Every structure is written in C-alpha cells, then in structure tokens.
XYZ file of C-alpha atoms in Angstrom:
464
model
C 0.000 0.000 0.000
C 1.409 3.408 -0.752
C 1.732 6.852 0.678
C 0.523 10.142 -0.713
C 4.148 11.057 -0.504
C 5.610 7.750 -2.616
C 3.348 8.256 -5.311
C 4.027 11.996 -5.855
C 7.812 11.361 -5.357
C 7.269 8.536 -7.864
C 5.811 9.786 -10.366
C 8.542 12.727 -10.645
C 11.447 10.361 -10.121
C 13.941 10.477 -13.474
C 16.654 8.169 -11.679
C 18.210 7.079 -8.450
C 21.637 7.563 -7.697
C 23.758 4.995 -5.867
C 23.691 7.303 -2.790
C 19.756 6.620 -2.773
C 18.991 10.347 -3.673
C 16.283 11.084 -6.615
C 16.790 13.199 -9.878
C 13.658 14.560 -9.724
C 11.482 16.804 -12.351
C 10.220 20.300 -11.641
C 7.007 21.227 -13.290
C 6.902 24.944 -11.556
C 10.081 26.689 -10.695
C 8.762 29.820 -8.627
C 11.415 32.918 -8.028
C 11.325 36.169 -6.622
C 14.127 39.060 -5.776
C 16.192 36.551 -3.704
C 16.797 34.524 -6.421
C 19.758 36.890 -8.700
C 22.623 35.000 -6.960
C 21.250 31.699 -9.159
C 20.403 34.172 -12.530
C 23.841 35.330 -11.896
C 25.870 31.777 -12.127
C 23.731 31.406 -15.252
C 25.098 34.222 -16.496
C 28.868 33.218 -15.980
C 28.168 30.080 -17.616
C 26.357 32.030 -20.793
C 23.555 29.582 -20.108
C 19.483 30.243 -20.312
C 16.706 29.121 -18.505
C 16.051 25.802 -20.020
C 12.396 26.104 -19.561
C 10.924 29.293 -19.133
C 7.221 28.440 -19.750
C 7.510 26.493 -16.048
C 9.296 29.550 -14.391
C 7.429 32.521 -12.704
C 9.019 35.340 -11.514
C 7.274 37.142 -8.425
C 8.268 40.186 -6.767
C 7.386 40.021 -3.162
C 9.963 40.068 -0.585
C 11.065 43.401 -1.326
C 8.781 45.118 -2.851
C 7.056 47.847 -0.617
C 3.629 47.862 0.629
C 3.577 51.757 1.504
C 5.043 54.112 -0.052
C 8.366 53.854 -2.227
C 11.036 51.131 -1.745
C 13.284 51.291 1.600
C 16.443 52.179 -0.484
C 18.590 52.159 -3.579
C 19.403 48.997 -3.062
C 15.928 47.410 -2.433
C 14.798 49.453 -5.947
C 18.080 47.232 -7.667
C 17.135 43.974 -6.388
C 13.704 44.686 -7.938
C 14.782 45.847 -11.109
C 17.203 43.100 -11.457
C 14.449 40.093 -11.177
C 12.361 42.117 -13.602
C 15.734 42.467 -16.180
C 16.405 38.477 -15.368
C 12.586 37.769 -16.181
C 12.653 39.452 -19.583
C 15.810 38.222 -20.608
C 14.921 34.488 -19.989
C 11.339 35.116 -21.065
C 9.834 33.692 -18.035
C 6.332 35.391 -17.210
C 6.818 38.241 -14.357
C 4.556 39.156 -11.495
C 5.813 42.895 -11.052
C 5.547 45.707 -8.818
C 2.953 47.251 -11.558
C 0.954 44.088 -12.002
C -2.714 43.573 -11.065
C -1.616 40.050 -10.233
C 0.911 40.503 -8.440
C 1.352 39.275 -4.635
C 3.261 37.315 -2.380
C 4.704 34.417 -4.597
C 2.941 31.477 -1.881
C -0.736 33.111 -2.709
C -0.519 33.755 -6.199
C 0.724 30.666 -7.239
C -2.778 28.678 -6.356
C -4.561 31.722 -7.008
C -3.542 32.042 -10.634
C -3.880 28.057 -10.760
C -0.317 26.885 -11.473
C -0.411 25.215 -8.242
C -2.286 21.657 -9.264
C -2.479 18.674 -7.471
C 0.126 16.304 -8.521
C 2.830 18.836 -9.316
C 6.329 19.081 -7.671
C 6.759 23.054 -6.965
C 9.736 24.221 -5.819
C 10.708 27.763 -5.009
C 13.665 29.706 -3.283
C 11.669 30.220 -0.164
C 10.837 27.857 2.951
C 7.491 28.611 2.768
C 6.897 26.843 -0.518
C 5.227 24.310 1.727
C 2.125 25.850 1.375
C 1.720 24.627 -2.188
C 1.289 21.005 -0.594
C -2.386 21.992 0.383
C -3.453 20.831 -2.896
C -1.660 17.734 -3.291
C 2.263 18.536 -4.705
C 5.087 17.708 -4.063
C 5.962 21.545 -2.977
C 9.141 22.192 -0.781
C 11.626 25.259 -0.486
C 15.269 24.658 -1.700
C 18.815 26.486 -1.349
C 20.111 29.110 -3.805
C 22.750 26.420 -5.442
C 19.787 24.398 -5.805
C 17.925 27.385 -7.737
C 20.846 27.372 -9.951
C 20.293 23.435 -11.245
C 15.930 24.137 -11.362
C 16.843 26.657 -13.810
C 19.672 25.209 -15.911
C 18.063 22.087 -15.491
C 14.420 21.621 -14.789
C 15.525 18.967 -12.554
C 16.737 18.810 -8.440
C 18.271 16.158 -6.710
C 17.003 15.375 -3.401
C 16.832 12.680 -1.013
C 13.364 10.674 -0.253
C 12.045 12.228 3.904
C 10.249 9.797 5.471
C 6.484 9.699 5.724
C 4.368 11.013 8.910
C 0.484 11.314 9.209
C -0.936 13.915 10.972
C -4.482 12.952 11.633
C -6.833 15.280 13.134
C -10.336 14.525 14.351
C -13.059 16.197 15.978
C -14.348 19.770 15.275
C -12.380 23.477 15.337
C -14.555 25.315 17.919
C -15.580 28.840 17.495
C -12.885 31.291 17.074
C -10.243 28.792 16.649
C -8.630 28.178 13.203
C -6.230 26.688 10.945
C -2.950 28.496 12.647
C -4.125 27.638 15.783
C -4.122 24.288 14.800
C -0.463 24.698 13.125
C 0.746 25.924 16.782
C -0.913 23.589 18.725
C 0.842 20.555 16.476
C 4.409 22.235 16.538
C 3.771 23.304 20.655
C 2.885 19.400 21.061
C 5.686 17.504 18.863
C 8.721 20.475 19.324
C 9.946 22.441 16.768
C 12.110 19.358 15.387
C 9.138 17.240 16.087
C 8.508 16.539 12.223
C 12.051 16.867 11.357
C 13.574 14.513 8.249
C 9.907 13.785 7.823
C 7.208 14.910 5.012
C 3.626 15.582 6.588
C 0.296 14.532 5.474
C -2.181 15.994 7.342
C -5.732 13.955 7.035
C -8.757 13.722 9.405
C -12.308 14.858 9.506
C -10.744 18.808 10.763
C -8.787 18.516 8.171
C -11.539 17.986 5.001
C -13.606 20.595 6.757
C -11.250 23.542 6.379
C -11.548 25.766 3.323
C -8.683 25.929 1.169
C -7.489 29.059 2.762
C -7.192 27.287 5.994
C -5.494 24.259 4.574
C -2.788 26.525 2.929
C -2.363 27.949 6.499
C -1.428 24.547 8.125
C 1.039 23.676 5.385
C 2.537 26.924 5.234
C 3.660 26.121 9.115
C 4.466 22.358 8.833
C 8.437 23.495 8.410
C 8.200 25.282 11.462
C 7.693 21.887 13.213
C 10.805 20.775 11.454
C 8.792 18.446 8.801
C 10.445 18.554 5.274
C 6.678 19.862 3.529
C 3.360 19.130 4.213
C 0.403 17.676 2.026
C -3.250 17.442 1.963
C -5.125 15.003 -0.503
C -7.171 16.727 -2.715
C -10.701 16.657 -2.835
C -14.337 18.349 -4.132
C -12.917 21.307 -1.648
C -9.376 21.424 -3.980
C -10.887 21.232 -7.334
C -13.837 23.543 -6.732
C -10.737 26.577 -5.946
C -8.666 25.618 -9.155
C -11.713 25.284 -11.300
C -11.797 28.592 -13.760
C -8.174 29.826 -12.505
C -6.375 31.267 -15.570
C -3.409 28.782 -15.402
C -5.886 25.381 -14.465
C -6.998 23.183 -17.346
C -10.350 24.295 -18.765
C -13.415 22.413 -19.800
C -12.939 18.829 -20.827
C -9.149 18.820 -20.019
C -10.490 19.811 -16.518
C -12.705 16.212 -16.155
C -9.602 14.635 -17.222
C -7.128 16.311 -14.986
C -9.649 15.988 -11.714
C -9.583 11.640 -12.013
C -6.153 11.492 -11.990
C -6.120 13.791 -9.147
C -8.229 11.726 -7.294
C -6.142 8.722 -7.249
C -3.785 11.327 -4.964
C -4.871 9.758 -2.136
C -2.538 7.297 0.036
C -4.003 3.669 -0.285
C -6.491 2.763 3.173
C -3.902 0.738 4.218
C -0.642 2.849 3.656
C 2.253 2.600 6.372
C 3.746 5.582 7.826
C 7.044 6.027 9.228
C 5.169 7.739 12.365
C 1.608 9.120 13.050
C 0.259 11.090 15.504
C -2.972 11.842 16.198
C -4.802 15.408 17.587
C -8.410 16.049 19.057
C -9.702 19.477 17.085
C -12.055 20.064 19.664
C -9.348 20.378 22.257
C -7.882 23.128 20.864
C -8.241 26.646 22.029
C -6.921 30.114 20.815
C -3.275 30.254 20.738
C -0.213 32.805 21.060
C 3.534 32.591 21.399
C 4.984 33.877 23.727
C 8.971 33.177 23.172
C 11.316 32.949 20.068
C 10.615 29.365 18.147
C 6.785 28.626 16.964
C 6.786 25.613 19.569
C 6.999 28.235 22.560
C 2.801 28.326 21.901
C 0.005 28.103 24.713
C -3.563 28.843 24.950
C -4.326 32.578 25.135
C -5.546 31.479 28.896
C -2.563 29.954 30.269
C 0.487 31.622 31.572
C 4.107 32.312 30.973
C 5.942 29.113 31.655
C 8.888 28.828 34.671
C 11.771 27.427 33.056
C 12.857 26.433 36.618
C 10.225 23.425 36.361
C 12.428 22.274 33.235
C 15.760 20.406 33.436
C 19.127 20.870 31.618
C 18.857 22.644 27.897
C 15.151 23.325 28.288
C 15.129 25.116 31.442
C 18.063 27.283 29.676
C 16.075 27.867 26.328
C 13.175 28.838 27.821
C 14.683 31.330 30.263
C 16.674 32.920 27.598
C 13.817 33.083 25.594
C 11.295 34.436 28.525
C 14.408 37.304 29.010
C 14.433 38.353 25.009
C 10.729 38.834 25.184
C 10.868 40.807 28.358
C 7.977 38.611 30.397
C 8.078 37.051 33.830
C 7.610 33.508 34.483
C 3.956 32.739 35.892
C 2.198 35.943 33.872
C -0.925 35.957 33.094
C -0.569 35.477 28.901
C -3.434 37.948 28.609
C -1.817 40.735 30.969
C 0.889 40.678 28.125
C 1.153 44.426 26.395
C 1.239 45.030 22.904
C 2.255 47.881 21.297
C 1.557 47.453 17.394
C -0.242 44.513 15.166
C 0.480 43.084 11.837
C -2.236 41.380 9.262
C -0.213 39.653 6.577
C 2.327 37.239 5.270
C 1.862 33.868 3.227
C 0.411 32.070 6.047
C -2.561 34.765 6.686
C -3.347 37.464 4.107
C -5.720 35.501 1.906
C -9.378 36.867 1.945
C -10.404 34.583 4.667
C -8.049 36.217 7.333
C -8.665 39.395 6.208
C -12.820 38.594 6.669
C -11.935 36.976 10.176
C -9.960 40.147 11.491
C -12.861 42.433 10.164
C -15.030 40.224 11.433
C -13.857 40.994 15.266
C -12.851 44.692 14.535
C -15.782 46.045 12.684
C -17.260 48.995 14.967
C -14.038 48.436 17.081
C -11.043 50.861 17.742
C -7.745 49.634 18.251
C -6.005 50.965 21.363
C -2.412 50.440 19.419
C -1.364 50.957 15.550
C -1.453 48.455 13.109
C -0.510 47.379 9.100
C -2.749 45.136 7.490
C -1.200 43.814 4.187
C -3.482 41.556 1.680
C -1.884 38.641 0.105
C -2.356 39.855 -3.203
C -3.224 42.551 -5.567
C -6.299 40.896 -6.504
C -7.145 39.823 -2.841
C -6.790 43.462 -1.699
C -9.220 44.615 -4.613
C -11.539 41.943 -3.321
C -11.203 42.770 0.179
C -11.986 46.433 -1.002
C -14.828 45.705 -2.937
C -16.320 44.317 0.454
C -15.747 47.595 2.335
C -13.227 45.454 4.220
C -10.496 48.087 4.120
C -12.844 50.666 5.738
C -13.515 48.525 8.434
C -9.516 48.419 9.477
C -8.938 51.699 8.466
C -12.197 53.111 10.535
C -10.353 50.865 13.529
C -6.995 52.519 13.301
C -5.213 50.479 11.218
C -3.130 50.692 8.152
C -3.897 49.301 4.877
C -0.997 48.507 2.827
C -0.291 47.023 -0.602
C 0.521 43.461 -1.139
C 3.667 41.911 -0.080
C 5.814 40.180 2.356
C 5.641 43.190 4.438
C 6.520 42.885 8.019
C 6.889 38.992 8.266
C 10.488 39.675 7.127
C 11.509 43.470 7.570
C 13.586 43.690 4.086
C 11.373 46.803 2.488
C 11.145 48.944 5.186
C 7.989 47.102 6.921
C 9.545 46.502 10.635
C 9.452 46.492 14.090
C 11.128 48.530 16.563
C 13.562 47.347 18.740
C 11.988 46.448 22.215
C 8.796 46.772 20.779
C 6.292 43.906 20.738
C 3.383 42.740 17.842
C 0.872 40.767 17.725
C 1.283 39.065 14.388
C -0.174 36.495 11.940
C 3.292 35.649 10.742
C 4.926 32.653 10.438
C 7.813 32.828 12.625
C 8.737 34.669 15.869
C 12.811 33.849 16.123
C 14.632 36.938 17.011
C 14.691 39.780 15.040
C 12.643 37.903 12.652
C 10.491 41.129 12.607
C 12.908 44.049 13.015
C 16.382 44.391 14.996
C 15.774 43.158 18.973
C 11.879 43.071 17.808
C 9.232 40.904 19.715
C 6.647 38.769 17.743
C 3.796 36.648 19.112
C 2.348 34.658 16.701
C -1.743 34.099 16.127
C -4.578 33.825 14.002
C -5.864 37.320 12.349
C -8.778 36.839 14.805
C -6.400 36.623 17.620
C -4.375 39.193 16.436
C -7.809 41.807 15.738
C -8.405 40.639 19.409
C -5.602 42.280 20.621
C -5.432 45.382 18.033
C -8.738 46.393 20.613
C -7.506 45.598 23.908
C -4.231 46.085 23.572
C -2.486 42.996 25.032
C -3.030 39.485 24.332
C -6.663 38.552 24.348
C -8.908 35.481 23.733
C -11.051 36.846 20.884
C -13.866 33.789 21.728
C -15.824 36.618 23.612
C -15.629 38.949 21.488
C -17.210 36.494 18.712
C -19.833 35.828 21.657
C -20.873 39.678 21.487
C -21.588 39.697 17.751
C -23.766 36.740 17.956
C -25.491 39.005 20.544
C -25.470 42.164 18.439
C-alpha cells in the first residue's frame, strides 16, 4: 500500500543515484528578488533558462507595501528580477501588475499550483503549495541554480508522517491555531527529516485558505513539507483559474487527481494523532513557533524544566521581556500586523474584520493583503474601511513585516501581535518581539491592547 508522498515522489522520479537520492522533475520553478545570486551563475556560464514556460518570476519580498522602496538597493534587487525575467522570457509578477502578490498566494490563485505537481521555489514557505496535493518544498540558492539550468533537483526521499486530526475546530479557533498547537505538542524538530500529510475529519472541513495555512507552518515543526489530498474542496478553488486546465481537459485532470490519495492501508514512518475540539486560541509567547500556549494559560517557569530546556526557555522568557507565571493575557502590545503567506488571503482578512468592525484599536497596526487581486476583493467588500475606521493601516501586497527587508519593521523592544509565520529573534525588526496568532487573535488584541482570547468577542456579535 502506498503513501501520498511515494506516489508523488514517484511519479517525478527520473533516476536514483547509488547514494539513494532522486533526480527529480520540476514542473513549476517559482522565483522572486532573492533569487539573482542563481540568474547570476547562469550568467557566468552564458547559459538560459532551459524552460521558461515552467518559471514565474514574483516580486514580493522586497517590494514595498507603503510608499516607495526602503532604499537604492531594495529598488536594484527589484529591477534586477524584472531584467532576469525578460531576458529568460519567463512570465513576471511585477511591482505594476494587477496580479501581483506574495509568490505562496498567487501561485494557487492564478492556478499553477495543481495537485500532482512538484513546486519548488527559493523560499521555505513553498510548503504551502502542498495543500493541494504537490510535491511543494523550499530549496537552497545552489539548488535554484540546477531548477533553472536544469528543470531537474536532486534530493533525497524524507520519510512519511500522518498527521491525523479529528473532531471539530470550535468557534474562534482556526487553521494556525491548529499549526501551533501541532508544533507546541511535537517540538519544533518534532517533524524533522519527515514529510507531513495531514488527514482527518478537521482537516476535510477547512476551506482551502485554511489548509494553505497549516502547510505553510508544517516546516516550522521541522517536517520537510506538508500535504493534503485533494478533494471536491481542492478542485472547486482551481476550477476557472487562468493557469488550471479548462473544460474537458479539466474532467480529465480531476480523475487522476483523485487517485492522490494514500491507499487505506498505507504505512507511515510515524503518526500522531490530535483532538480538534481540544484546541483553544493560541499565542507565542517566546522565540521558536513551539513556545505556543492557549491565550488562557500563563508564561511558563523554566525552573520546572531540566538541563537545555530550562536554559532555552529562560533565555527566551528574558528576550521577550515577560516574567515567568504571567498571566498570557496581561501581556502588552504595542503594534499589530495582518499579513504574510500564512494569513493574508481573503479569509483572514474577513476573520480580522469580522472581530474589529465597529471596534477601535487601542495600538497601531498594518494590514497587508496577500495579493493585488485579494486586496481589490477585500476592497470591494468595504473590508479596508472597516480596518482603516479601527486605526489600522492598509498597505499594498507583499511580504511586508513577516520579514523586515522593504522597510515594513518592528522597533527594537517593541512587541506585535502578528499572523506571521515565525517569531525567532529579530525575525520582525532588529531586537523586535513577535507573538504569533490567528488574524482573529491578532484583531483581538489590536482592541484591547495585550493578548486577548477573541472567543468573547465572537460571543458579542452573535449578541449584536
């Protein structure tokens, strides 16, 4: 019986070297501003992009989401991946397009991401891709190099772990809560060497926005990628994108992506199984996504933890300026971020209106759509009003503040309340504090301004 993950890794498999590592073949080769180091050996070798039509350029990292680009230097890196994409011919996702966005949403929302594809992309995050049944994983900027000279990686086979999760999500708890409370329970190596498939009655009930979420953070739990089987959920979001097959080439594609499923009987190197309906609201509150409780809990004492933990979790507790035993919800804030490949699809941004609409937030704020075409759908649902009557900024799309290249940051000692992906120091800015939580969570706390459980606040509008 076989694995999701065999039959994907199969069916892209040109040969097997003697070391056991597969030649493997790329059917979407994703860049963005990052990538000119790998453009640039091309270059010195007077060599091409050896298939262009499966290589998208996206400009995202960098680009700015208000105002004009950081600095001369930011404005080169730009202008570079734009010169790279003309000269190899490979269709370009600008600054000035209407389509452009953060290179983890646009991919599935212009429909090159298809179940049954391996994606690869310069970026860790390329895991998100993996909701919809690829092969999807993040590689090196050597590696970059070979995708584009090549169409082909080498890699070696990660073993296979199931991730099953039963039950139901209860109100005002999502997708990244679920992401947390997976990483917070197995360690941030807790997946490591390992590709995830996440399955389970929780799992076929989120939309695809959610499912993107949860394999967007599988790497922070150390797993390889994640995947989801696709299903009626999957091929009702590609159907009608502009790069998914159309009418009767759609029928066809859809039965061979429903033999992506692994076989009833399929054995997995590990499995662990999760309760949905035990899962509450959840925050960080130190510097690695596994430092994540429930919004009720407290600030752990690393003195009830022996040897390395006790030391991690103290130096941790010290760079985010808390006390052992505090309340979680006494925690200050002093700014809030909306964005990033794990939450800026429409979704989030309907879930943080959804708690701040006739709200003010007590602290400042940037909310930064996904995409170009997200934010013009957001707009066209007065969704922009609603942050901007609460206080809030509303940028352009981008990467924004999840990385702090383009200006987009936080100060140093400060602390945000963000629907990022990562919280590791300075992630956000220089000396910067990031907790980590669902746009809910993080509208929640954009009000109150500390850490909040946002389940009462959903209680008043069912009131209203």
């Amino acid at each position: 019986m076989t694995t999701l993950l065999d039959k994907l890794w199969d069916s892209h498999e040109i040969h097997c070297g003697r070391d056991g590592r597969s030649l493997l073949w790329v059917d979407r080769h994703l860049v963005h501003e990052g990538s000119h180091h790998a453009f640039s050996k091309l270059a010195e070798r007077n060599s091409m992009v050896v298939e262009p039509n499966l290589t998208f350029g996206v400009a995202d990292h960098y680009v700015p989401t208000r105002g004009t680009a950081a600095s001369p230097a930011i404005v080169r890196m730009i202008e570079t991946l734009e010169r790279n994409a003309e000269k190899h011919g490979i269709t370009y996702y600008g600054q000035l397009d209407s389509r452009q966005g953060i290179v983890h949403v646009i991919g599935p929302e212009q429909g090159l991401t298809l179940p049954g594809l391996l994606i690869t992309c310069g970026d860790s995050h390329t895991s998100t891709h993996g909701a919809f049944g690829a092969l999807a994983f993040g590689i090196g900027a050597t590696e970059v190099s070979h995708v584009l000279a090549t169409q082909t990686i080498w890699q070696s086979r990660p073993k296979s772990m199931r991730i099953a999760i039963s039950g139901n999500l209860l109100p005002g708890v999502g997708s990244k809560d679920l992401a947390l409370a997976w990483i917070a329970k197995l360690g941030a190596d807790g997946a490591r060497e390992h590709a995830v498939e996440y399955t389970g009655s929780a799992v076929r009930r989120l939309s695809m926005d959610g499912r993107m979420t949860l394999c967007n953070m599988s790497i922070e739990g150390g797993a390889r990628f994640g995947m989801i089987a696709p299903d009626e959920t999957t091929f009702a979001y590609i159907k009608d994108r502009p790069f998914a097959p159309s009418d009767a080439l759609f029928k066809r594609a859809q039965m061979y992506w429903e033999t992506l499923t692994s076989d009833e009987n399929a054995e997995f190197d590990r499995e662990v199984c999760i309760d949905a309906s035990e899962i509450a609201p959840i925050v960080t509150w130190g510097t690695s996504p596994e430092d994540a409780l429930p919004v009720t809990a407290t600030v752990p004492n690393p003195t009830a933890l022996a040897g390395t933990d006790s030391e991690r979790v103290a130096s941790a507790i010290d760079y985010m300026g808390l006390v052992p035993g505090r309340a979680l919800t006494e925690v200050q804030i002093d700014q809030v971020f909306i964005g990033s490949c794990t939450n800026a699809r429409i979704e989030d941004l309907r879930a943080a209106a959804a708690v701040l609409a006739g709200r003010r937030a007590k602290v400042p704020g940037l909310v930064s759509p996904g995409s170009q075409q997200i934010k013009a759908q957001a707009e066209a649902e007065g969704l922009d009003h609603i942050f901007i009557d609460a206080g809030l900024e509303w940028g352009n799309a981008g990467c924004s503040m999840c990385v702090a290249m383009n200006g987009d940051r936080v100060q140093s000692g400060k602390r945000c309340a963000s629907t990022t992906n990562r919280n590791f120091r300075g992630r956000q800015g220089r000396d910067a504090r990031t907790h980590l939580m669902s746009p809910a969570m993080v509208a929640a706390a954009a009000i109150t301004g500390h850490l909040t459980d946002v389940r009462p606040f959903l209680k008043e509008r069912l009131t209203e």
